[in-house]
XYZ file of C-alpha atoms in Angstrom:
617
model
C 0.000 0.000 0.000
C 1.455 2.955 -1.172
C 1.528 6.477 1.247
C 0.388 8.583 -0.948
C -3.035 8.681 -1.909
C -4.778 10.446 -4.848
C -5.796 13.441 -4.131
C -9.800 14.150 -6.121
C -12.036 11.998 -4.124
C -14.271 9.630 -6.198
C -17.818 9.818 -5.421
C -18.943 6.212 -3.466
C -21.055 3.806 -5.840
C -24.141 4.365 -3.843
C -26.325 2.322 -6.037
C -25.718 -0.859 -5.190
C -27.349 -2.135 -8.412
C -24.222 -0.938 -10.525
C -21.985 -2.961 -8.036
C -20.430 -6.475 -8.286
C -18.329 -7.717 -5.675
C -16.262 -10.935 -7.254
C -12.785 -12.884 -6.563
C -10.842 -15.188 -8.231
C -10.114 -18.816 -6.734
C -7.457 -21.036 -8.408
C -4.987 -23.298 -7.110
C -1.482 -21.923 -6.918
C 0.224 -20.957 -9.794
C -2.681 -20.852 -12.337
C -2.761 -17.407 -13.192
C -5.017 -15.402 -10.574
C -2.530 -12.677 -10.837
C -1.957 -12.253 -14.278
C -5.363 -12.429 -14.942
C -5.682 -9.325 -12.650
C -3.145 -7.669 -14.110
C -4.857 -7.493 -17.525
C -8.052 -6.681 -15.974
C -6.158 -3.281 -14.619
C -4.762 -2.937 -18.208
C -8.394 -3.571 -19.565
C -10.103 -1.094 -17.311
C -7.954 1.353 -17.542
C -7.309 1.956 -13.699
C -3.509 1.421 -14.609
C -1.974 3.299 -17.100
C 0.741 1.110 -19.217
C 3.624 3.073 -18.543
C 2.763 2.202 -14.605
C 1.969 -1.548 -15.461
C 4.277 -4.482 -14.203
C 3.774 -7.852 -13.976
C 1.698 -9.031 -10.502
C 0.888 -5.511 -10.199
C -1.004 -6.416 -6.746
C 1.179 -8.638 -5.450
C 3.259 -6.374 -3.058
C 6.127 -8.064 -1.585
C 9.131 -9.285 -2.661
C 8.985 -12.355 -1.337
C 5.685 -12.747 -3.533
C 7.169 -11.368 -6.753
C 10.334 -14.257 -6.506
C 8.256 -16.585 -5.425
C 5.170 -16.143 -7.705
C 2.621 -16.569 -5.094
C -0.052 -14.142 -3.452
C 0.248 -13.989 0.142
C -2.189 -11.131 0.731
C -5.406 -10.665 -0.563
C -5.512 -7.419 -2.414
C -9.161 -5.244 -3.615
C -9.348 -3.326 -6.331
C -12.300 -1.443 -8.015
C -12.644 -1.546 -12.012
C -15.055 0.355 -13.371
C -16.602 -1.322 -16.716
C -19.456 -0.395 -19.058
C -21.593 -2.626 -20.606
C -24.626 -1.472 -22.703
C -24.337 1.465 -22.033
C -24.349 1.485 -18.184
C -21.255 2.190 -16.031
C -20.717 -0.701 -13.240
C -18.278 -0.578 -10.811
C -16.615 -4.033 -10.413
C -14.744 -4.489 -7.031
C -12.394 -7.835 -7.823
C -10.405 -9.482 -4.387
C -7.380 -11.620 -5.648
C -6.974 -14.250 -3.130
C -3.862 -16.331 -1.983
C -4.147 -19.794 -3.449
C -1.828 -21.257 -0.676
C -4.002 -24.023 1.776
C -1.645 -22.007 5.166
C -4.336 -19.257 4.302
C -7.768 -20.764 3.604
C -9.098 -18.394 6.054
C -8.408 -15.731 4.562
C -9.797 -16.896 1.423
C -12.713 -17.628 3.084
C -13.468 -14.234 4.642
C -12.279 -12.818 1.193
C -15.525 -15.302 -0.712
C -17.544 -13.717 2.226
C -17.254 -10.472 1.103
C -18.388 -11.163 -2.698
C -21.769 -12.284 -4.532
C -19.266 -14.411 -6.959
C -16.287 -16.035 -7.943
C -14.459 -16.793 -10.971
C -12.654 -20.166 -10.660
C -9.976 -20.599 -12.863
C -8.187 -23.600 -14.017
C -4.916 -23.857 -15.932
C -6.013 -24.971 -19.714
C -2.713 -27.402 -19.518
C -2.941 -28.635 -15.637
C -6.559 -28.954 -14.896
C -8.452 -29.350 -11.668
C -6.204 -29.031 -8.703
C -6.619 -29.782 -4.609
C -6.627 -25.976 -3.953
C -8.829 -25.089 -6.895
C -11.851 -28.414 -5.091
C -11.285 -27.132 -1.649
C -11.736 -23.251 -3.210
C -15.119 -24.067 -5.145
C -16.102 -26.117 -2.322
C -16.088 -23.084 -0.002
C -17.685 -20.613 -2.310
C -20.550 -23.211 -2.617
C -20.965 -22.684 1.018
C -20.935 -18.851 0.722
C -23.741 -19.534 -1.731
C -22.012 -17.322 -4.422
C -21.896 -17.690 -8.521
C -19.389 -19.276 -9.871
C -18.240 -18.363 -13.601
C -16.059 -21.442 -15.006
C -12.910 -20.303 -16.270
C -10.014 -22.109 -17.972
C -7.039 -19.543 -18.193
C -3.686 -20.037 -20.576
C -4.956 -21.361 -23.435
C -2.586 -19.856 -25.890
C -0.219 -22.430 -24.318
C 0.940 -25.108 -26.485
C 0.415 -28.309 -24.063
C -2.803 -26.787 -23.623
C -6.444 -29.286 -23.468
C -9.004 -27.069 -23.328
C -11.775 -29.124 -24.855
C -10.301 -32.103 -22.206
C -10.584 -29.753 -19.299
C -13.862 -27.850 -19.972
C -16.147 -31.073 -19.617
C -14.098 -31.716 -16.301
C -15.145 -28.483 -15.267
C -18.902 -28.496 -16.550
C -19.448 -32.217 -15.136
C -17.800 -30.999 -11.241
C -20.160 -27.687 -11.296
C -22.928 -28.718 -13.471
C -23.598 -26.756 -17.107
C -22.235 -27.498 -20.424
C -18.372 -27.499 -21.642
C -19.244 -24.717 -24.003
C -20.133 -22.229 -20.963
C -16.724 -22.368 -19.568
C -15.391 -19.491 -21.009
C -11.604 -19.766 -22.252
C -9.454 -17.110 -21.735
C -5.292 -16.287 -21.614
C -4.317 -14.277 -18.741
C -0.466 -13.220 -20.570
C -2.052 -12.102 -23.968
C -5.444 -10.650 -22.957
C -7.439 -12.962 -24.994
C -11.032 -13.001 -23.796
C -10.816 -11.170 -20.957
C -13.571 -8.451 -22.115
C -16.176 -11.845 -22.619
C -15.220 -12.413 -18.989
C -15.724 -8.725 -17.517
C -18.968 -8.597 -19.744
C -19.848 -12.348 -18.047
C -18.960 -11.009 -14.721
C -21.836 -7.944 -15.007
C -24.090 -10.350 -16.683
C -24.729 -12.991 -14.317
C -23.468 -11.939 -10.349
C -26.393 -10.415 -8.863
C -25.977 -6.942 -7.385
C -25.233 -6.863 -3.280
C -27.899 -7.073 -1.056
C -28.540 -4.819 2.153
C -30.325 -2.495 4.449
C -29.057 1.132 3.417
C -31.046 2.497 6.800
C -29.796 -0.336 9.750
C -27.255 0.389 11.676
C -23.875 -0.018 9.446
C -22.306 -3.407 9.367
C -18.935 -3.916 7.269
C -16.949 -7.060 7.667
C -12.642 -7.099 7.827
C -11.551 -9.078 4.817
C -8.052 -8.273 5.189
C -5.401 -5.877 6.881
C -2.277 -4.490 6.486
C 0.728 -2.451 7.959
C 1.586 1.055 6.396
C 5.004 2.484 7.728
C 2.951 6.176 7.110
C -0.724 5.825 7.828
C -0.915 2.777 10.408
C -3.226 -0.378 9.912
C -5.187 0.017 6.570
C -7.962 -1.979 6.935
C -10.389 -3.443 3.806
C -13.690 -3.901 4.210
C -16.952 -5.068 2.564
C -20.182 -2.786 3.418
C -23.172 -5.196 4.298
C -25.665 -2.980 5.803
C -25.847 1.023 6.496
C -23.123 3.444 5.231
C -19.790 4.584 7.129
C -18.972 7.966 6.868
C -15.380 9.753 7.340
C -14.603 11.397 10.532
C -17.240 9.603 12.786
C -16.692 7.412 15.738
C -16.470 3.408 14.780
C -16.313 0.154 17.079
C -14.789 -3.671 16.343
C -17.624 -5.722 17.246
C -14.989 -8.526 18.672
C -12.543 -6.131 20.687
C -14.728 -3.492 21.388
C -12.107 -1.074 20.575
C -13.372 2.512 18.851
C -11.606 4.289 16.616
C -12.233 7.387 14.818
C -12.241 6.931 11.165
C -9.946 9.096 9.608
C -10.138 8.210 5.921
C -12.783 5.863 4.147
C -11.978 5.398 0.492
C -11.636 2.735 -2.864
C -8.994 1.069 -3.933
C -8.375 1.391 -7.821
C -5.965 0.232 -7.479
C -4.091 3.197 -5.467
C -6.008 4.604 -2.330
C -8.834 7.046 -3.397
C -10.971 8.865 -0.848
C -13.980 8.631 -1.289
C -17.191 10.570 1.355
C -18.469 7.362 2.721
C -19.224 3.757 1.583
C -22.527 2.526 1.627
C -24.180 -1.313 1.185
C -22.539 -3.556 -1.276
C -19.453 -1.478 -1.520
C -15.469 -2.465 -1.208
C -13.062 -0.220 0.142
C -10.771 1.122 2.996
C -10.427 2.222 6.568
C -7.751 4.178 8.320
C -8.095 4.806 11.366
C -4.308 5.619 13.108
C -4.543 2.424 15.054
C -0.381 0.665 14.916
C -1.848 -2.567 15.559
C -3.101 -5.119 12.917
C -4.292 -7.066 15.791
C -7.024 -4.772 16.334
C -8.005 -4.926 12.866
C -8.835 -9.325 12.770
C -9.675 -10.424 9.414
C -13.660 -11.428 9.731
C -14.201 -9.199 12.381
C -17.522 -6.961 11.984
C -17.235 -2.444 11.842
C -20.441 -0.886 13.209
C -21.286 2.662 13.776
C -20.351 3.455 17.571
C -23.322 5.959 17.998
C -25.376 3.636 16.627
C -24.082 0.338 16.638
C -25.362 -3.250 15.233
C -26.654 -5.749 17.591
C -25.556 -8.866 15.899
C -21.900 -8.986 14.312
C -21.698 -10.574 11.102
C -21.601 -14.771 10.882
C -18.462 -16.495 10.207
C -15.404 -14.957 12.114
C -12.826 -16.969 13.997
C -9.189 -16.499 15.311
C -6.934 -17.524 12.946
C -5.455 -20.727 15.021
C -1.869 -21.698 14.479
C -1.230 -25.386 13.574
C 2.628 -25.621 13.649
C 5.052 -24.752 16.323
C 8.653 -24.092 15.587
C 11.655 -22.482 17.849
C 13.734 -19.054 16.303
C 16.738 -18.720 17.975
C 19.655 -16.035 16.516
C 22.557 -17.861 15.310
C 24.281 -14.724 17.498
C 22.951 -14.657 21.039
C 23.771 -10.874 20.984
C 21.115 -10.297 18.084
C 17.987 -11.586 20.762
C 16.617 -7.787 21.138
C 16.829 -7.636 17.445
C 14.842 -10.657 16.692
C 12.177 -9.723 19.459
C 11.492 -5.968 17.804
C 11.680 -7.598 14.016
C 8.762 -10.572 15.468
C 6.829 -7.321 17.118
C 7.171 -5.543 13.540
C 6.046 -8.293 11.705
C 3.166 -8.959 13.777
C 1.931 -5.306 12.733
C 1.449 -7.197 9.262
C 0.678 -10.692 10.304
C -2.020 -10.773 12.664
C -2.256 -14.760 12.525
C 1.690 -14.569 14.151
C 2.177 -15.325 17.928
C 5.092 -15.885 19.764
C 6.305 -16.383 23.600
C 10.062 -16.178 24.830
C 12.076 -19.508 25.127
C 15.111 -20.434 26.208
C 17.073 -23.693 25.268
C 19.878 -25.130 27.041
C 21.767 -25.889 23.289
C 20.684 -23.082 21.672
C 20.223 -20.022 24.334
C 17.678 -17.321 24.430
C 15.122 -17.276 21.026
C 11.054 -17.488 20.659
C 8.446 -20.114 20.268
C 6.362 -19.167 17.339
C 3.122 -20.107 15.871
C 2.466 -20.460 12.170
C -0.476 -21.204 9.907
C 1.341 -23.696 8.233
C 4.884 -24.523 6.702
C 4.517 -21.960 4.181
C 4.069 -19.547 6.575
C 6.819 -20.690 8.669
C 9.411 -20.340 5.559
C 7.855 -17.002 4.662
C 8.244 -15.600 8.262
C 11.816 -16.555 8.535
C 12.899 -15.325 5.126
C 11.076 -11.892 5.791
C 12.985 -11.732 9.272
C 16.493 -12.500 7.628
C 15.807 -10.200 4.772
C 14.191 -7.289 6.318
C 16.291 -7.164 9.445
C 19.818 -8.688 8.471
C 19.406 -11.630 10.821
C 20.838 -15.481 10.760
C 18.170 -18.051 12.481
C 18.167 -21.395 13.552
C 14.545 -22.740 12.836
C 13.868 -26.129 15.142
C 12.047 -28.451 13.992
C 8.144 -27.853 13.037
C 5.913 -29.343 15.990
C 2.190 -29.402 16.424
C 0.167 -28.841 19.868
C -0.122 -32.104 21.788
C -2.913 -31.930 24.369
C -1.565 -34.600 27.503
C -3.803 -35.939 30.101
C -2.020 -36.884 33.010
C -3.336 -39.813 35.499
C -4.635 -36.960 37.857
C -6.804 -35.921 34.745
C -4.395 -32.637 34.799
C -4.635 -31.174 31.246
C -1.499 -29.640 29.288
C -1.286 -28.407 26.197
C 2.158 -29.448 24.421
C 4.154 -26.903 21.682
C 7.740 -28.088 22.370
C 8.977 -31.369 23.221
C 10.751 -30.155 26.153
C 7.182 -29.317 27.790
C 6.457 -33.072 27.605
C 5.664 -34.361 30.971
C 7.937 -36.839 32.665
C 4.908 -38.172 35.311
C 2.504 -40.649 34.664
C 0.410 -39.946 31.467
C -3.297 -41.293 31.170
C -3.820 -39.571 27.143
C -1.954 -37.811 24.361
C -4.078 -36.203 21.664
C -3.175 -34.897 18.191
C -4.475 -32.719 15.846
C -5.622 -34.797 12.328
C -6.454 -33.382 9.320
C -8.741 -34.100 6.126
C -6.568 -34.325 3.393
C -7.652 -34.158 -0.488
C -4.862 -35.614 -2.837
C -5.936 -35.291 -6.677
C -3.430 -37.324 -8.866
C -3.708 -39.458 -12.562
C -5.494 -42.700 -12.003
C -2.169 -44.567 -12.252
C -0.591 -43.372 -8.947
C -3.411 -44.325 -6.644
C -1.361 -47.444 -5.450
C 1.927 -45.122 -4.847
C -0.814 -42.223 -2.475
C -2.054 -44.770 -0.748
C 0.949 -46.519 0.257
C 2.122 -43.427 1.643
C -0.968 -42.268 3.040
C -1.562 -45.580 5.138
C 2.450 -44.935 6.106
C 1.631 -42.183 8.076
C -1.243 -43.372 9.580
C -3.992 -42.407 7.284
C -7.439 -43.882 7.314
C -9.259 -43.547 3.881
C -12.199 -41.533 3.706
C -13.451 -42.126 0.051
C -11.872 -41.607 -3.375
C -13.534 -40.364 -6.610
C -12.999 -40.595 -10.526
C -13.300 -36.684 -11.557
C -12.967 -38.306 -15.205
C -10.791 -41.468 -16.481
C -7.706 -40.335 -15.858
C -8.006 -38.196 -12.690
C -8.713 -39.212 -8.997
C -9.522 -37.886 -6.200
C -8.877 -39.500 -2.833
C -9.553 -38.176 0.743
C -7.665 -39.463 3.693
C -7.899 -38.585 7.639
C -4.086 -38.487 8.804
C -2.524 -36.499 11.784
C -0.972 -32.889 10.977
C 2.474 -34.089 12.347
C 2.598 -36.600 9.595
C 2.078 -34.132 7.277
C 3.307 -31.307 8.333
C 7.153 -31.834 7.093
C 7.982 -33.886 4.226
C 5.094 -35.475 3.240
C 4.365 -33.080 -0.098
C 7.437 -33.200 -0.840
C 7.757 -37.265 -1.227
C 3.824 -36.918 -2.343
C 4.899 -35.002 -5.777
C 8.117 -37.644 -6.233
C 5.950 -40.456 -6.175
C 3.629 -38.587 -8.706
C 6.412 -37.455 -10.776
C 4.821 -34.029 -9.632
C 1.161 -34.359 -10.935
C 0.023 -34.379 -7.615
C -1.798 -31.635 -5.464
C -2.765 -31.459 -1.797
C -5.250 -29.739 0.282
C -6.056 -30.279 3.812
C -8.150 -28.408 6.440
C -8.107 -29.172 10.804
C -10.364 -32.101 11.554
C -10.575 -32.679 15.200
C -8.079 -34.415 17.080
C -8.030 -38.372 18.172
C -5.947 -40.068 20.900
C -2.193 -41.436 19.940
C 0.127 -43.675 21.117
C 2.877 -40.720 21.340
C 6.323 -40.951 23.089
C 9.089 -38.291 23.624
C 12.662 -39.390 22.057
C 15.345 -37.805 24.014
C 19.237 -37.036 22.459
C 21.311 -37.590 24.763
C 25.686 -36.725 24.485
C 27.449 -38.284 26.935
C 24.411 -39.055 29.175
C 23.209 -35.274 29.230
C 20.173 -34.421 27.032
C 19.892 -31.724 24.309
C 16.625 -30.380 24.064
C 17.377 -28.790 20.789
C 17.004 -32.833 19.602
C 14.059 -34.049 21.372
C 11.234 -34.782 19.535
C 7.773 -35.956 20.125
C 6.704 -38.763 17.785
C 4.453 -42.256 17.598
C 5.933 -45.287 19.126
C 6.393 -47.161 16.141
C 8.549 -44.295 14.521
C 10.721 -43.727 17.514
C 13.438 -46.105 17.001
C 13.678 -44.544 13.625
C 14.335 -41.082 14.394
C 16.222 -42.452 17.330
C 18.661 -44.336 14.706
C 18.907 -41.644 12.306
C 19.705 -38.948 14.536
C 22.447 -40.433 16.294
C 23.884 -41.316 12.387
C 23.513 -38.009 11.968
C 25.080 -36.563 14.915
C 28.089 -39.198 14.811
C 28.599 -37.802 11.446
C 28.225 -34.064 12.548
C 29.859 -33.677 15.942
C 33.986 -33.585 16.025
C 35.908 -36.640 17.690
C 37.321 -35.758 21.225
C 40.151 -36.423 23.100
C 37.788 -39.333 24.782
C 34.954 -41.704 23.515
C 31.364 -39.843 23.482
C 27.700 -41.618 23.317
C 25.255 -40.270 21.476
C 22.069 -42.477 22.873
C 18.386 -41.695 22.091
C 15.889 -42.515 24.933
C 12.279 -42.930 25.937
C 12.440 -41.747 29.286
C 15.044 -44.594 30.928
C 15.165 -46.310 28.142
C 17.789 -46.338 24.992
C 16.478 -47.546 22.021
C 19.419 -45.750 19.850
C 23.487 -45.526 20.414
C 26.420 -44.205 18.339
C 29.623 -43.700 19.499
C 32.215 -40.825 18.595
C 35.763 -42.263 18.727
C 38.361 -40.889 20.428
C 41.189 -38.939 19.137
C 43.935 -41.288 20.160
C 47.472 -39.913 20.629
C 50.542 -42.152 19.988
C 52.073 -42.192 23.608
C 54.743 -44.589 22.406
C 56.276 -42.804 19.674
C 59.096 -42.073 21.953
C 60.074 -45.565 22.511
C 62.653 -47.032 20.248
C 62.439 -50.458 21.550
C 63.130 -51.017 25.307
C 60.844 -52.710 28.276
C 57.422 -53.683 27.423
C 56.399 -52.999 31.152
C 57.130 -49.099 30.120
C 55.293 -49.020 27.320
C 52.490 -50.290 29.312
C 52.776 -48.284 32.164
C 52.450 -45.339 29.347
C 49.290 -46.836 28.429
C 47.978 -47.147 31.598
C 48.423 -43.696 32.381
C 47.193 -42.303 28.948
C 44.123 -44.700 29.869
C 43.433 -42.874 33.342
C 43.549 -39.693 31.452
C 41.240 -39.953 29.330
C 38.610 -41.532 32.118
C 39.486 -38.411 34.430
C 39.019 -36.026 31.378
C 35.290 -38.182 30.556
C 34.210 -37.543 33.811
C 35.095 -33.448 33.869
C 35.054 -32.744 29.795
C 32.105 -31.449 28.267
C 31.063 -32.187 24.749
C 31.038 -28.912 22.698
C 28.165 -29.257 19.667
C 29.528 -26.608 17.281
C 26.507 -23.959 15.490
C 27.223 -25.859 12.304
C 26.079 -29.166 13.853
C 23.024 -27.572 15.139
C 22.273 -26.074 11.898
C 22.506 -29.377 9.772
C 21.328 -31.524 12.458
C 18.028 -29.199 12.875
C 17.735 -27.434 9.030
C 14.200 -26.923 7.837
C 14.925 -25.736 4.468
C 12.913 -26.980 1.704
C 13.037 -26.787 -1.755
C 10.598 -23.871 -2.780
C 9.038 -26.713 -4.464
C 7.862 -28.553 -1.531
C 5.716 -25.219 -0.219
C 3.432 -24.436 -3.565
C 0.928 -26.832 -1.827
């Protein structure tokens, strides 16, 4: 969001009859952005010398990557007939770490476009996307984007698309996001068939938070969606969930730069500033009402965006601690669904437990704080929250395997998920092998045509939640897509593996994992520490334990020095005694010498650094 804002104020759309509120829903990497970008061009709203490629994709870290992180609003104007409209378009992430913020950004619209890639067809993301705008009731317009492509099936992919949302293959309209073909058939669909918004213009106003952001100038810019009433600048407003009031400062459009506008009434799309420095009083799905007259009932549908995976940040320089703690606090302006608590490990000294939406969002987070604020992190590895019964029915809730409990332990739950996996027909054998090795139990599996399949499986987040896309596309030779949302929890037979060097234990290496996969991580982390940690001057253990027991032992040898070079023949019984004493050495120095894991070891032993492959979920 730039600072500067234009400075004519638009008039506000008050008729909501010229209004339609639409987003696009695609699976990642299908061309929601581009498509944008040529509706900007289209309209006009952009001039070409201004025009780059994802023009609303703001950050860096979304340009390299190619993904949208944020959702971004925009208003187009478009005439048709001879009637000016005012289109208000929401590009969406297409990432599964933010579903919910797809799904406030489908509450704020009458429809959605959903658009398929012409050469890839229907996707995980793109099933799980039309399945929640077929719960917001909206109207969906069939699209198949990048057809000028040469490995492009459009005929193929159109009666996949017809059969999953009912109609004919000829509806689906065909368009290519890069060269601006049929675009204007869309815009002119798009006016045509999404009803105008509905709402009382006289209740008290009601206008729900689809998204919010940080600006360095103007504070928390908040986006909303106008249900009922009309919101007015320089009058008094309230957050329906917080409570908190805040005098609106500037209410305006986005098209796509910040325009003021003198109010925003039902239907419409637009902006709040209020001065407020904290995004956390902005929550995405929360409901703005008029604080002189406010709304009795807020508007359905908002939660707190719950984190799912727990991971520890610790500077790789124990001096840089303040700086991590004010770059999390800055961050959190921006990224509401963030939270984080102070930790401190015995390994790896003072850092933060943090909470993430997903991996995605873990990787993201930690490449924003190295970038933006020059800082080297250790990430441990991703955990998710373990709820622990004890035998005195004392509940704890479990982010870190050094929280475990040592008493006697009655339950351990786990988060599961339900997981959609759509693949060619012929890999079915290869998903469900993997699926039922990471304790999955099928839910059902469906044909979308003869050579696509859809399969659903129930499997716990931890099994998913670190390397199972990434051996999910090599088994698939990368024609597979997953999507998975939080489905309960169930009990688990669940053990903590302790590391232990030389009989003391590393927390930085615990881990929290099901009984029958215990000996495994037990073996291979002792391989890998044998390989990682230097050889002494005396023989260390490397055992891994549950509780008393060692299921797991490597050994470092010892750096042996050759006592007896000096002798050039002479008394065996010297030589011995030699030995002997080297021998009581190195027990004395066993018993006092401490086993020094250098950063490197920590780094390998711990790294969490996928291919960028493994997070376009």
């Amino acid at each position: 969001m730039s600072p500067k804002a234009r400075t004519s104020p638009v008039p506000a759309a008050t008729d909501p009859a010229i209004i339609r509120n639409f987003c696009i829903i695609a699976h990642i990497d299908h061309g929601k952005s581009t498509l944008a970008d040529r509706m900007l061009q289209l309209t006009g709203v952009v001039e070409q010398r201004d025009m780059k490629a994802q023009y609303l994709d703001r950050m860096d870290i979304e340009r390299e990557r190619g993904i949208t992180i944020k959702s971004q609003a925009v208003r187009l104007p478009w005439e048709l007939d001879g009637v000016s409209y005012a289109l208000n378009m929401i590009d969406t992430p297409g990432h599964v770490d933010f579903t919910y913020e797809v799904s406030r950004s489908l509450a704020a619209c009458e429809g959605a476009i959903l658009l398929v890639d012409a050469a890839q067809g229907i996707e995980a993301q793109t099933l799980a996307n039309l399945y929640l705008a077929m719960e917001n009731n909206l109207t969906i317009i069939p699209v198949l984007n990048k057809i000028d492509l040469p490995a492009a099936q459009p005929e193929k992919y159109a009666a996949e698309l017809a059969s999953l949302i009912g109609g004919e293959p000829e509806d689906v309209l065909r368009v290519s996001g890069k060269t601006g073909m049929g675009v204007e058939a869309l815009l002119d669909q798009i006016v045509r068939d999404l009803p105008p918004p509905v709402g009382d213009p006289d209740a008290p106003a009601r206008a729900m938070i689809f998204d919010s952001v940080y600006d360095t100038y103007r504070g928390v810019v908040t986006y909303v969606r106008v249900v009922d009433g009309m919101l007015h600048p320089r009058e008094r407003i309230q957050m329906m969930s917080t409570r908190a009031s805040h005098e609106l400062l500037e209410i305006g459009v986005s098209s796509p730069e910040p325009t003021p506008s003198k109010g925003l009434g039902v239907g419409e799309v637009g902006y709040l500033i209020t001065g407020v420095k904290d995004v956390r009083l902005s929550k995405v799905g929360d409901t703005v009402t008029n604080l002189a007259k406010p709304a009795t009932e807020s508007l359905p549908g908002y939660a707190d965006a719950k984190p799912m995976v727990f991971s520890g940040l610790y500077p790789l320089d124990g001096t840089d601690y303040p700086v991590l703690r004010d770059a999390l606090e800055k961050l959190m302006l921006n990224d509401a669904a963030l939270v984080y608590e102070p930790e401190t490990s015995a390994a790896l000294g003072f850092g933060f437990r943090v909470g993430f939406l997903g991996l995605l969002h873990l990787e993201i987070t930690r490449e924003r704080l190295e970038r933006e604020h020059n800082l080297n992190l250790i990430s441990t590895a991703p955990n998710v929250e373990y709820q622990v019964t004890l035998e005195d029915k004392k509940l704890i809730h479990v982010t870190n395997p050094s929280e475990y409990p040592t008493g006697k332990i009655a339950e351990v739950r786990e988060p599961m998920v339900a997981a959609t996996i759509l693949a060619p027909t012929e890999f079915v054998g290869a998903i469900m092998e993997l699926c039922q090795s990471r304790r999955g139990v099928m839910g059902g599996m469906d044909y979308l045509s003869e050579d696509r399949v859809e399969i659903r499986y129930r499997l716990p987040l931890a099994e998913i939640v670190f390397d199972f896309f990434d051996i999910l596309k090599s088994r698939t030779r990368g024609y597979g897509s997953l999507d998975w949302k939080a489905d309960g929890d169930q009990a688990a037979d669940l053990v903590k593996v302790d590391i232990m060097l030389q009989g003391e234990q590393v927390d930085a290496f615990s881990a929290i994992t099901h009984r029958d996969k215990a000996y495994a991580y037990g073996v291979m982390m002792t391989g890998k520490l044998r390989e990682l940690i230097p050889r002494q001057q005396f023989e260390v253990p490397i055992q891994a334990a549950i509780g008393s027991r060692i299921i797991a032992r490597e050994s470092i040898r010892a750096i042996r020095k050759d006592v007896l070079a000096k002798c050039y023949g002479g008394d065996i019984t010297r030589k011995r005694k030699l030995l002997e004493k080297q021998k009581e050495g190195k027990k004395r120095m066993k018993m006092v010498g401490r086993v020094e894991v250098p950063q490197e070891a920590f780094i390998a032993a711990l790294t969490t650094d996928e291919s960028k492959d493994k997070v376009k979920k």
